[in-house]
Tab-separated table of N, CA and C in Angstrom:
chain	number	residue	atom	x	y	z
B	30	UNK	N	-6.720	44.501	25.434
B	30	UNK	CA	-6.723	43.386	24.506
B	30	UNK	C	-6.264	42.132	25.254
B	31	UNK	N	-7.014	41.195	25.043
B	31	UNK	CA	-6.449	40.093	25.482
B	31	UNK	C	-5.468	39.362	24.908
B	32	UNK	N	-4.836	38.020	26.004
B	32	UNK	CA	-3.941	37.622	25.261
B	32	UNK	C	-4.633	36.459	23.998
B	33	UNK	N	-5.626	36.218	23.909
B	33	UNK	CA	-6.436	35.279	22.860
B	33	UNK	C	-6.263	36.413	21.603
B	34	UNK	N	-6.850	37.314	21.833
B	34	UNK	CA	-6.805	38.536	21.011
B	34	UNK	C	-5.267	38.511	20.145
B	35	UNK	N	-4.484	38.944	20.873
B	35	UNK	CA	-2.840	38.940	20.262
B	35	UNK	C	-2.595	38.122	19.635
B	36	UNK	N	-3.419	36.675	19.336
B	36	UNK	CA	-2.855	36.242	18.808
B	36	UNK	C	-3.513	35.169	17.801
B	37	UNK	N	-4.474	35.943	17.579
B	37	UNK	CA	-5.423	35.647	16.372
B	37	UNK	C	-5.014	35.883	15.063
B	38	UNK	N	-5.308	34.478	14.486
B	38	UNK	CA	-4.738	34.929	12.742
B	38	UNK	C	-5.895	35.300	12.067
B	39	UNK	N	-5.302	36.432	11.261
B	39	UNK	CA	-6.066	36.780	10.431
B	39	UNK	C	-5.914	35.890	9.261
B	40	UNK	N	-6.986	35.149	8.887
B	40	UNK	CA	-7.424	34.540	8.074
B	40	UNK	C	-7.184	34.773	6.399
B	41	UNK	N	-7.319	36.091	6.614
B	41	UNK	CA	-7.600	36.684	4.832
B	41	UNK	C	-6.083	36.897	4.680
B	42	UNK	N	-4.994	36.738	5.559
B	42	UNK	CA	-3.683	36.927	5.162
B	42	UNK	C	-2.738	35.775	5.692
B	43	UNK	N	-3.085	34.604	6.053
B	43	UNK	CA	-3.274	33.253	6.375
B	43	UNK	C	-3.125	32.611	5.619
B	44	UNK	N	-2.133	32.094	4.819
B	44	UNK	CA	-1.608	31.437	3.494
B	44	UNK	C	-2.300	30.528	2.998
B	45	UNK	N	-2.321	28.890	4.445
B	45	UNK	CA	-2.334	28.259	3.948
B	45	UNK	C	-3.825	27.828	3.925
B	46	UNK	N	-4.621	28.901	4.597
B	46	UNK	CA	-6.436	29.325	4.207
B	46	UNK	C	-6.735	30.098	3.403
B	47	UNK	N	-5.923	30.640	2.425
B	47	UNK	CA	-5.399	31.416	1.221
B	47	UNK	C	-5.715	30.990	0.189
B	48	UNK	N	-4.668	29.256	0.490
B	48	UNK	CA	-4.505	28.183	-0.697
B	48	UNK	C	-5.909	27.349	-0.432
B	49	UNK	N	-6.248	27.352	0.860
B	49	UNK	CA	-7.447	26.303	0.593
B	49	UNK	C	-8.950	26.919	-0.221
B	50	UNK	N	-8.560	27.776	0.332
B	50	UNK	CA	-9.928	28.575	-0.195
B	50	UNK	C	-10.115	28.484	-1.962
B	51	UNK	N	-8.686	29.090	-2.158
B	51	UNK	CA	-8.531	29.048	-3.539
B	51	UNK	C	-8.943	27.741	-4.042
B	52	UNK	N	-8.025	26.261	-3.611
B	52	UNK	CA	-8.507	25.371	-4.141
B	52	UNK	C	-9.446	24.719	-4.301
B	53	UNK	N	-10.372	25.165	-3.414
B	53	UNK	CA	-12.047	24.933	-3.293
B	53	UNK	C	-12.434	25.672	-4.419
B	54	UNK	N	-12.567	26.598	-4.556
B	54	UNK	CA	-13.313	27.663	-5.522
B	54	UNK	C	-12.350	27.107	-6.975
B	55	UNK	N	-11.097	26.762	-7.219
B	55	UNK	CA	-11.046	26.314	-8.434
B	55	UNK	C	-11.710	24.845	-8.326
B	56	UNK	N	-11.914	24.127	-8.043
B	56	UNK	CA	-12.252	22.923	-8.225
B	56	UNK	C	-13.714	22.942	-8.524
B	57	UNK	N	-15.113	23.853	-8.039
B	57	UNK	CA	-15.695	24.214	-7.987
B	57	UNK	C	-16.118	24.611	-9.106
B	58	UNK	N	-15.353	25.417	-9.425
B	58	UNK	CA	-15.491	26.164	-10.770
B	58	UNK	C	-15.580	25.696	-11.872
B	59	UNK	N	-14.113	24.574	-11.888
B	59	UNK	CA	-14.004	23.656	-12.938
B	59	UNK	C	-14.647	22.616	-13.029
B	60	UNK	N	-15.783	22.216	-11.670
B	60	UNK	CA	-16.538	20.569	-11.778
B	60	UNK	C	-17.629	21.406	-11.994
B	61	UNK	N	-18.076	22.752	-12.457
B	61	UNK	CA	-19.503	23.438	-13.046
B	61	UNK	C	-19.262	23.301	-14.695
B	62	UNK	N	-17.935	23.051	-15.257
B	62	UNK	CA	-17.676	23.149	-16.669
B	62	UNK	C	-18.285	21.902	-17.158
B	63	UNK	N	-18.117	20.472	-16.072
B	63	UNK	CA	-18.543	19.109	-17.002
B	63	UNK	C	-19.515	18.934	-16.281
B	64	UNK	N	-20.262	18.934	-14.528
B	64	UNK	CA	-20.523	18.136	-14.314
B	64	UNK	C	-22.140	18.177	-14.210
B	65	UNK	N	-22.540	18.799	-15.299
B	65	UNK	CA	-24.031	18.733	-15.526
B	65	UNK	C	-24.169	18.394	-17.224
B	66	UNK	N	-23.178	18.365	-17.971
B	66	UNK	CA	-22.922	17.178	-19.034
B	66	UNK	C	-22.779	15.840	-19.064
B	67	UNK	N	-21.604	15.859	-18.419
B	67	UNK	CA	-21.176	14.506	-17.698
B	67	UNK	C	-21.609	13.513	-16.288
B	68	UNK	N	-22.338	14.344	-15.598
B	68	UNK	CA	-23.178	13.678	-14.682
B	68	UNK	C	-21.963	13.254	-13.258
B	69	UNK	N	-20.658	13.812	-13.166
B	69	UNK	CA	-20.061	12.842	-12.315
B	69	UNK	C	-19.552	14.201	-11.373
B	70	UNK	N	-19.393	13.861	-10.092
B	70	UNK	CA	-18.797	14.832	-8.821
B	70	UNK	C	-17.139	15.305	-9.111
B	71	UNK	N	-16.806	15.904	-8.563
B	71	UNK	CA	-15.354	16.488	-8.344
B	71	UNK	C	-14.609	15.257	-7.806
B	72	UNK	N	-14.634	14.705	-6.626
B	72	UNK	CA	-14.139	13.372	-6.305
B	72	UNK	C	-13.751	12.316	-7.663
B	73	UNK	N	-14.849	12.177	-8.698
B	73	UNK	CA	-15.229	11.102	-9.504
B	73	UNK	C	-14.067	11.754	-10.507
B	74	UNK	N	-14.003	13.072	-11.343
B	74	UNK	CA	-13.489	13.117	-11.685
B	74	UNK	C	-11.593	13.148	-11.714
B	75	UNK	N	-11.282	13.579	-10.462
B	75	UNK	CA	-10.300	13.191	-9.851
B	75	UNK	C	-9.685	12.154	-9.353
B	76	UNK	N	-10.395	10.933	-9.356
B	76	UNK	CA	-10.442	9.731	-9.585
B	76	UNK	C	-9.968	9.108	-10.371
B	77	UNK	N	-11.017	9.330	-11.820
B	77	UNK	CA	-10.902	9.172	-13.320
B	77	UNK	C	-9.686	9.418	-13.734
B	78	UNK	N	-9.118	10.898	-13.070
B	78	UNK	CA	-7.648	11.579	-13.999
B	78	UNK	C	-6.419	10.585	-13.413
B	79	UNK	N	-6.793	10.632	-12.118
B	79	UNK	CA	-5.517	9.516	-11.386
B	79	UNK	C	-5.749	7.883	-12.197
B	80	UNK	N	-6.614	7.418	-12.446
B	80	UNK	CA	-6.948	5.978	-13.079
B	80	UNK	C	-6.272	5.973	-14.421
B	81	UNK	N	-6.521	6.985	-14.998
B	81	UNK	CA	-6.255	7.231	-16.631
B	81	UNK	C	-4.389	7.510	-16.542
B	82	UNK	N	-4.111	7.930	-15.366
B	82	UNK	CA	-2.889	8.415	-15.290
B	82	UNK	C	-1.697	7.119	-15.002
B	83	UNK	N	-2.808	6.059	-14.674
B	83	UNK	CA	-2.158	4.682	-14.368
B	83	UNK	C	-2.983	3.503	-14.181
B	84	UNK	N	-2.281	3.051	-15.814
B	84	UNK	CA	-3.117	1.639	-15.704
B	84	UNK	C	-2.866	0.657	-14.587
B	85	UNK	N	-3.764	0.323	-14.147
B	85	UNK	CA	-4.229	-1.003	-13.177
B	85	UNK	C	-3.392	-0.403	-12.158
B	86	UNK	N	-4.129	0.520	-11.817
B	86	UNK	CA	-3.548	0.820	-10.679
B	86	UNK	C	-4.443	0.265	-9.479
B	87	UNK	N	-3.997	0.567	-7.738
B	87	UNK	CA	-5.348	0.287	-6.993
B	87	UNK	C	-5.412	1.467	-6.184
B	88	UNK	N	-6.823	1.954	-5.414
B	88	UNK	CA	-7.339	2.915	-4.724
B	88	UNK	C	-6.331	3.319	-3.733
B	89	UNK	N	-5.048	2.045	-3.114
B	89	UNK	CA	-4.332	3.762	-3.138
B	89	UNK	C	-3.542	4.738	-3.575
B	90	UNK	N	-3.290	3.987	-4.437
B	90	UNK	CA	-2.959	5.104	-5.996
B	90	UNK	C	-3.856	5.993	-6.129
B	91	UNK	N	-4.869	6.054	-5.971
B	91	UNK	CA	-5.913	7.127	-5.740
B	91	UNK	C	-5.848	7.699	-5.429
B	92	UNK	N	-5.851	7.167	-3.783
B	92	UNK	CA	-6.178	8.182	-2.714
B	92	UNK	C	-4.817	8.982	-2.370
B	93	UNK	N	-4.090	8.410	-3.130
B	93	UNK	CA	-2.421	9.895	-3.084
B	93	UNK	C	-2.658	10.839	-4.276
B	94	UNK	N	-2.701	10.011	-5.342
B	94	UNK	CA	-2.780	10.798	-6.354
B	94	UNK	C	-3.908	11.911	-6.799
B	95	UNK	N	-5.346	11.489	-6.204
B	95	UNK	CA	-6.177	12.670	-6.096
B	95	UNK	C	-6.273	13.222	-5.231
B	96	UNK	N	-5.423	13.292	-3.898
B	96	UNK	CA	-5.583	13.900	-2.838
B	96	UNK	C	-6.807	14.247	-2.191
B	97	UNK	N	-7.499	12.708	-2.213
B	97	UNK	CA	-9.140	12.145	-1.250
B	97	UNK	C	-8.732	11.459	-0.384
B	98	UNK	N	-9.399	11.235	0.632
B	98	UNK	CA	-8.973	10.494	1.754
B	98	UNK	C	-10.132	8.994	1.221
B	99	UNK	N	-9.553	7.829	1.771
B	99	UNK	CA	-10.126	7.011	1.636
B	99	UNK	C	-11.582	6.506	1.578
B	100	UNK	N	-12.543	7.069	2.294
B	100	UNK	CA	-14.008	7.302	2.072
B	100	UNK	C	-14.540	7.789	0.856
B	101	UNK	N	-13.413	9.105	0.446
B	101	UNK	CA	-13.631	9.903	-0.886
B	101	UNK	C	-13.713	8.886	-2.267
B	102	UNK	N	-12.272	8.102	-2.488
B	102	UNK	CA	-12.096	7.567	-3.473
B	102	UNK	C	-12.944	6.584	-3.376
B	103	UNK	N	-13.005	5.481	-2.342
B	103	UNK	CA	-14.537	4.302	-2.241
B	103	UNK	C	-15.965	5.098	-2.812
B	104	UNK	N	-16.294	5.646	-2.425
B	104	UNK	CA	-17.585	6.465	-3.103
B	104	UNK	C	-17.277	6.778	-4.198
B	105	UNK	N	-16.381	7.686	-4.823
B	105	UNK	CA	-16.222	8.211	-6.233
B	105	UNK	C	-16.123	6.537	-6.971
B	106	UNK	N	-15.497	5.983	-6.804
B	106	UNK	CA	-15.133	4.334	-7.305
B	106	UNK	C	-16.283	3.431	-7.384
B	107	UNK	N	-17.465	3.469	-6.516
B	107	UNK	CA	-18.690	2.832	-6.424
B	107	UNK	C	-19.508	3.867	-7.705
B	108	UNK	N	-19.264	4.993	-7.512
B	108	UNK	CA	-20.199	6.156	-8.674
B	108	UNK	C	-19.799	5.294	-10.145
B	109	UNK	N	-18.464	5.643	-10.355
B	109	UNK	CA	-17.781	5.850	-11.572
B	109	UNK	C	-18.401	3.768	-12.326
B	110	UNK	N	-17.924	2.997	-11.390
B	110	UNK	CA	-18.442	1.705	-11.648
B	110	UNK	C	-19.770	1.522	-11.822
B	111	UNK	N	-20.541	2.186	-11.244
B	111	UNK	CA	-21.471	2.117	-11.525
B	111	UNK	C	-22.263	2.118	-12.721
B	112	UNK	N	-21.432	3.625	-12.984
B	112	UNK	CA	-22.065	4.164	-14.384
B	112	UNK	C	-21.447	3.827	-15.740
B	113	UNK	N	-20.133	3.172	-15.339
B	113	UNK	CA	-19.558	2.053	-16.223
B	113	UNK	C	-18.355	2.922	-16.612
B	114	UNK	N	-17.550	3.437	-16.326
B	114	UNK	CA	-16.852	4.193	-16.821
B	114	UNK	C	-15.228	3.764	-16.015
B	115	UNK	N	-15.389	2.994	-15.437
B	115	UNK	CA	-14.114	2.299	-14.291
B	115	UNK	C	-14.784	0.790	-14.282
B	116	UNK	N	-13.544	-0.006	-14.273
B	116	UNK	CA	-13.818	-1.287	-13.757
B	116	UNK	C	-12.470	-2.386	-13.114
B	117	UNK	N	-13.409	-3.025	-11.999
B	117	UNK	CA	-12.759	-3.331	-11.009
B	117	UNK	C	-12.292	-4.195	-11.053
B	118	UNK	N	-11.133	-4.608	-11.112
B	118	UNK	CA	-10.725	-6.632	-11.377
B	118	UNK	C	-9.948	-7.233	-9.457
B	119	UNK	N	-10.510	-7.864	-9.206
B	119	UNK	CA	-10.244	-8.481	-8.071
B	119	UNK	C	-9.033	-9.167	-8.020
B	120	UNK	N	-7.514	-9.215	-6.978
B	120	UNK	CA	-6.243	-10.299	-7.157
B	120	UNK	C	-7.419	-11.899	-6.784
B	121	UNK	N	-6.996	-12.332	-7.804
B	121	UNK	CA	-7.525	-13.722	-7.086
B	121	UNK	C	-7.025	-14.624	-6.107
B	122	UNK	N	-5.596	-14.139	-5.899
B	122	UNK	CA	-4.992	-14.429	-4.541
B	122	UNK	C	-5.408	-13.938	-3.049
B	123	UNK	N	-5.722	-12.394	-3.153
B	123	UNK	CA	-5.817	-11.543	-2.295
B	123	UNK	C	-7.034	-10.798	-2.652
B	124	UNK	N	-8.469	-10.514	-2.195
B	124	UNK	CA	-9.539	-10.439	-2.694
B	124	UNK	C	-10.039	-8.493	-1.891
B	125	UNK	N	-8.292	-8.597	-1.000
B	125	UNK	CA	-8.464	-6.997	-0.439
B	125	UNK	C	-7.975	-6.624	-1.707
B	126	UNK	N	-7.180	-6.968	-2.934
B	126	UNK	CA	-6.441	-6.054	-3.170
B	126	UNK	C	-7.267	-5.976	-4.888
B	127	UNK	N	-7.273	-5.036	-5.202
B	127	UNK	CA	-7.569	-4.890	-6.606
B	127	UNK	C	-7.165	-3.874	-7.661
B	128	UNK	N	-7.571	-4.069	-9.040
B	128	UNK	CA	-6.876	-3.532	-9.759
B	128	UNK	C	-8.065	-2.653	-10.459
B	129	UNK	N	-7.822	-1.587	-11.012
B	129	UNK	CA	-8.681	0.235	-11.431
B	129	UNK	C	-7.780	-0.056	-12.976
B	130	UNK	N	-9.252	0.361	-14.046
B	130	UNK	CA	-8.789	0.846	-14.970
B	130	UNK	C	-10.261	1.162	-16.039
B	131	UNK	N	-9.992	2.295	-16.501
B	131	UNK	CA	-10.742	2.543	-17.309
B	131	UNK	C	-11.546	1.879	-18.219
B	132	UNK	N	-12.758	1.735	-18.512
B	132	UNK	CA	-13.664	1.183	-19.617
B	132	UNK	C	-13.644	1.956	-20.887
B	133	UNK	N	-14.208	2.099	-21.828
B	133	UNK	CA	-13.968	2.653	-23.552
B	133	UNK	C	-14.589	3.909	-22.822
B	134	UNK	N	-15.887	3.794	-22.575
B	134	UNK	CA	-16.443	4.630	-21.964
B	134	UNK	C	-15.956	5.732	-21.095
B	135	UNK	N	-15.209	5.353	-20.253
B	135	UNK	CA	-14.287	6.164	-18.964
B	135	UNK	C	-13.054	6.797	-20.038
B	136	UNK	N	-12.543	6.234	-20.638
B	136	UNK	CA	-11.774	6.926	-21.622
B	136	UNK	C	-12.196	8.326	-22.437
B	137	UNK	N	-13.295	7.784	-23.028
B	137	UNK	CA	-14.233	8.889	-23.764
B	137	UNK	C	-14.345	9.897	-22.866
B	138	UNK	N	-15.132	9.697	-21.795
B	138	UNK	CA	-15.666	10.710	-20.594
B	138	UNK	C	-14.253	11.588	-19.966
B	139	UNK	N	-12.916	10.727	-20.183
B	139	UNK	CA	-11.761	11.388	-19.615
B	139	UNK	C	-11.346	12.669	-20.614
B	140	UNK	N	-11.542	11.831	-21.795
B	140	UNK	CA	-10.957	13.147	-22.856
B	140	UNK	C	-12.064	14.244	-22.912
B	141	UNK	N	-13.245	13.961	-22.832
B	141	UNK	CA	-14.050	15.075	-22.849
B	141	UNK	C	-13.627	15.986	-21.662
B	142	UNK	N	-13.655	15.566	-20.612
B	142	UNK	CA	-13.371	16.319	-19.201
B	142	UNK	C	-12.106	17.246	-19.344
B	143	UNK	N	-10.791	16.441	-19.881
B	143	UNK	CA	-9.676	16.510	-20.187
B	143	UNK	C	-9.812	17.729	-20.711
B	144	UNK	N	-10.489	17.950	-22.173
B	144	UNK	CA	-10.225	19.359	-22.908
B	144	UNK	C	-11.110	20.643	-22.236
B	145	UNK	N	-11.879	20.406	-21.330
B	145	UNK	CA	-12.756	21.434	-20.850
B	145	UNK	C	-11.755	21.766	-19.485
B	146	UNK	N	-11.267	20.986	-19.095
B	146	UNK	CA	-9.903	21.417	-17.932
B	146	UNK	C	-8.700	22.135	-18.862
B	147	UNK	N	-8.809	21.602	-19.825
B	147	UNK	CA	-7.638	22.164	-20.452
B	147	UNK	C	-8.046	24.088	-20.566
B	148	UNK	N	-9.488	24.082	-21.292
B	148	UNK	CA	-9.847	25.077	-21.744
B	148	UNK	C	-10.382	26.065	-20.278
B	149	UNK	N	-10.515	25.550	-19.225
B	149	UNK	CA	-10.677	26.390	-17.709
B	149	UNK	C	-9.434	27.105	-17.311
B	150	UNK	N	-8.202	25.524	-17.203
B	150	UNK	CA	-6.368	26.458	-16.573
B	150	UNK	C	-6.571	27.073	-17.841
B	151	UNK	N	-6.962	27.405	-19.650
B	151	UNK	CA	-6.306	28.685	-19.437
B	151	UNK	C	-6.691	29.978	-19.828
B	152	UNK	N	-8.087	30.359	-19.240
B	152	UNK	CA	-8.975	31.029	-19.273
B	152	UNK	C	-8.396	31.547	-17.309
B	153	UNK	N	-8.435	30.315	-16.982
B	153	UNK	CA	-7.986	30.980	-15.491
B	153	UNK	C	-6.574	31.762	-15.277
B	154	UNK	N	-5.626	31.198	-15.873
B	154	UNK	CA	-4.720	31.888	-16.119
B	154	UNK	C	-4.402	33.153	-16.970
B	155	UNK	N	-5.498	33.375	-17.805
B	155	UNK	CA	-5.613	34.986	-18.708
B	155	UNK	C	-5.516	36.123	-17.568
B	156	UNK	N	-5.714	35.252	-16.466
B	156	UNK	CA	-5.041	37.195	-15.880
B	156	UNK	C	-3.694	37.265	-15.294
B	157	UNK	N	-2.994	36.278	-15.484
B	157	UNK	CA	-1.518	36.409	-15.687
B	157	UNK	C	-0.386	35.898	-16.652
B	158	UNK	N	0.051	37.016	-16.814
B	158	UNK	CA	1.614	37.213	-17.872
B	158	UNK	C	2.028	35.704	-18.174
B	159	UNK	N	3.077	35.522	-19.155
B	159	UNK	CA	3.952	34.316	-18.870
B	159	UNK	C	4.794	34.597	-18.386
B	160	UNK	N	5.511	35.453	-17.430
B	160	UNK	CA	6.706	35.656	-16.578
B	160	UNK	C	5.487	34.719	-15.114
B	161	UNK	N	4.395	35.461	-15.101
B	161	UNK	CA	4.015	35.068	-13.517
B	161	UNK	C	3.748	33.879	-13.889
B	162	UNK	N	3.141	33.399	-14.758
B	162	UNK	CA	2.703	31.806	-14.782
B	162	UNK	C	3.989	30.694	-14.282
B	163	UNK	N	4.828	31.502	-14.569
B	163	UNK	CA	6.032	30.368	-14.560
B	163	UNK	C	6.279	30.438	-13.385
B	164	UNK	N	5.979	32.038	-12.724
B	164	UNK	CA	6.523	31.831	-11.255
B	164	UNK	C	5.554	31.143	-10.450
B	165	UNK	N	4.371	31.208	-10.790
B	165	UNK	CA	3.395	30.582	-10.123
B	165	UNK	C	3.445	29.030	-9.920
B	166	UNK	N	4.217	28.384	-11.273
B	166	UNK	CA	4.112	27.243	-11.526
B	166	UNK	C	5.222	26.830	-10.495
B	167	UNK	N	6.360	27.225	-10.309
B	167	UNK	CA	7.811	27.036	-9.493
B	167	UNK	C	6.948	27.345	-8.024
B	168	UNK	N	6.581	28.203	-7.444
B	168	UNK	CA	6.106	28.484	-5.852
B	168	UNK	C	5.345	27.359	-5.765
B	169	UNK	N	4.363	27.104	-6.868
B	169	UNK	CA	3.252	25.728	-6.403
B	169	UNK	C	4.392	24.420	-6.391
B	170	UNK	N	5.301	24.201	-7.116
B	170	UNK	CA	5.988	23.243	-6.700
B	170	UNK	C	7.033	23.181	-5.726
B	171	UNK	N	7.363	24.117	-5.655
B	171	UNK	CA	8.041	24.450	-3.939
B	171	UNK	C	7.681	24.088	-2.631
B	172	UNK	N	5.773	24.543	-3.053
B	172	UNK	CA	4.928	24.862	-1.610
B	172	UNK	C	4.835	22.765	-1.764
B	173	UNK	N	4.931	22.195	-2.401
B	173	UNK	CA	4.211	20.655	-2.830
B	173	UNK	C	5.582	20.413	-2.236
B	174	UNK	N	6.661	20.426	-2.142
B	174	UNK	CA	7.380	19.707	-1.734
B	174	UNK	C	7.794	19.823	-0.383
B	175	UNK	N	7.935	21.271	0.001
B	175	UNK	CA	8.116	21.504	1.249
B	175	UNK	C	6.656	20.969	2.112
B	176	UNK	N	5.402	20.533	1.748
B	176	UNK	CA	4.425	20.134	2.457
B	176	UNK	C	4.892	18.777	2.697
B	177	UNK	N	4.974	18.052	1.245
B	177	UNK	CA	5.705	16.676	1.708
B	177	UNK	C	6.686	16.603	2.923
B	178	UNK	N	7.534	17.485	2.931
B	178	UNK	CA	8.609	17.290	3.748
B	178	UNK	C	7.928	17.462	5.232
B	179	UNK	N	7.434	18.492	5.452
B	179	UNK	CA	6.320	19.132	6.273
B	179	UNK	C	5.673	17.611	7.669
B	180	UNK	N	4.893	16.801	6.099
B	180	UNK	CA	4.584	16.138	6.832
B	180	UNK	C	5.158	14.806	6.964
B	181	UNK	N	6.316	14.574	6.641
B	181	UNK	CA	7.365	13.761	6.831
B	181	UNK	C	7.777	13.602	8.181
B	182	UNK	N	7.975	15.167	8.562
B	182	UNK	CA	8.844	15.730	9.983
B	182	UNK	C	7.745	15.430	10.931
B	183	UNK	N	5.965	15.665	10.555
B	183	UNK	CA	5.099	15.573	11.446
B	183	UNK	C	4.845	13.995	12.072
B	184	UNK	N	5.546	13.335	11.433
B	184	UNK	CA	4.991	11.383	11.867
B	184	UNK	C	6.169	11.258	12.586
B	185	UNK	N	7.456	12.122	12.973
B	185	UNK	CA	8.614	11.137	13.319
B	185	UNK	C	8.504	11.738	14.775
């Protein structure tokens, strides 16, 4: 065996390709519930939830809060405006900086999305107890903070 060999991760027991995988396939799952009703991508809607989550906010409120990298939220933000459901107000001081907030429309489209997410976590969660849900809910906020910290330690 080589030494490349020794020290190959196995993947399928590889946590944090564990969690990604998972979060692909839920996101996936849950942008098949609206997004041939609603017409809008996984990006767009994640977008939408961060916008709705804060008025006048700007893209990079976004791009933390939906966890897209900057290319992501510009595209989802050009979609969503487009189709009228976000709209953009420019600082008239500062013409980099601008302000995100929902149209009547984007509202409507949020609550619809809103209860079909509601009705996915908890259909997804029917295959665990309320003892595990809770533990599930505490490890996911554990693993969220210790990543923060994670990459806190990685910039210094």
């Amino acid at each position: 065996m080589s030494t490349s060999e020794k020290h190959t991760i196995i993947l399928d027991d590889f946590i944090p390709y564990r969690l990604a995988i998972l979060a692909k396939a839920v996101g996936t799952s849950l942008s098949k519930t609206y997004e041939s009703q609603v017409g809008i991508t996984n990006q767009q809607w994640r977008t939408l939830f961060s916008i709705a989550r804060k008025a006048n906010c700007s893209a990079s409120y976004v791009v933390t809060h939906a966890a897209l990298d900057k290319v992501q939220v510009s595209r989802a933000l050009t979609g969503l405006i487009d189709i009228g459901l976000v709209v953009r107000k420019y600082d008239n001081l500062d013409r980099r900086n601008s302000v995100l907030n929902l149209t009547v429309e984007g509202w409507k489209t949020y609550r619809e999305i809103a209860l079909k997410a509601e009705k996915f976590e908890k259909k997804l969660l029917e295959s665990l107890n309320q003892e595990e849900t809770q533990f599930l809910n505490i490890i996911v906020n554990k693993l969220m903070i210790r990543t923060q910290e994670l990459e806190i330690l990685a910039k210094k």
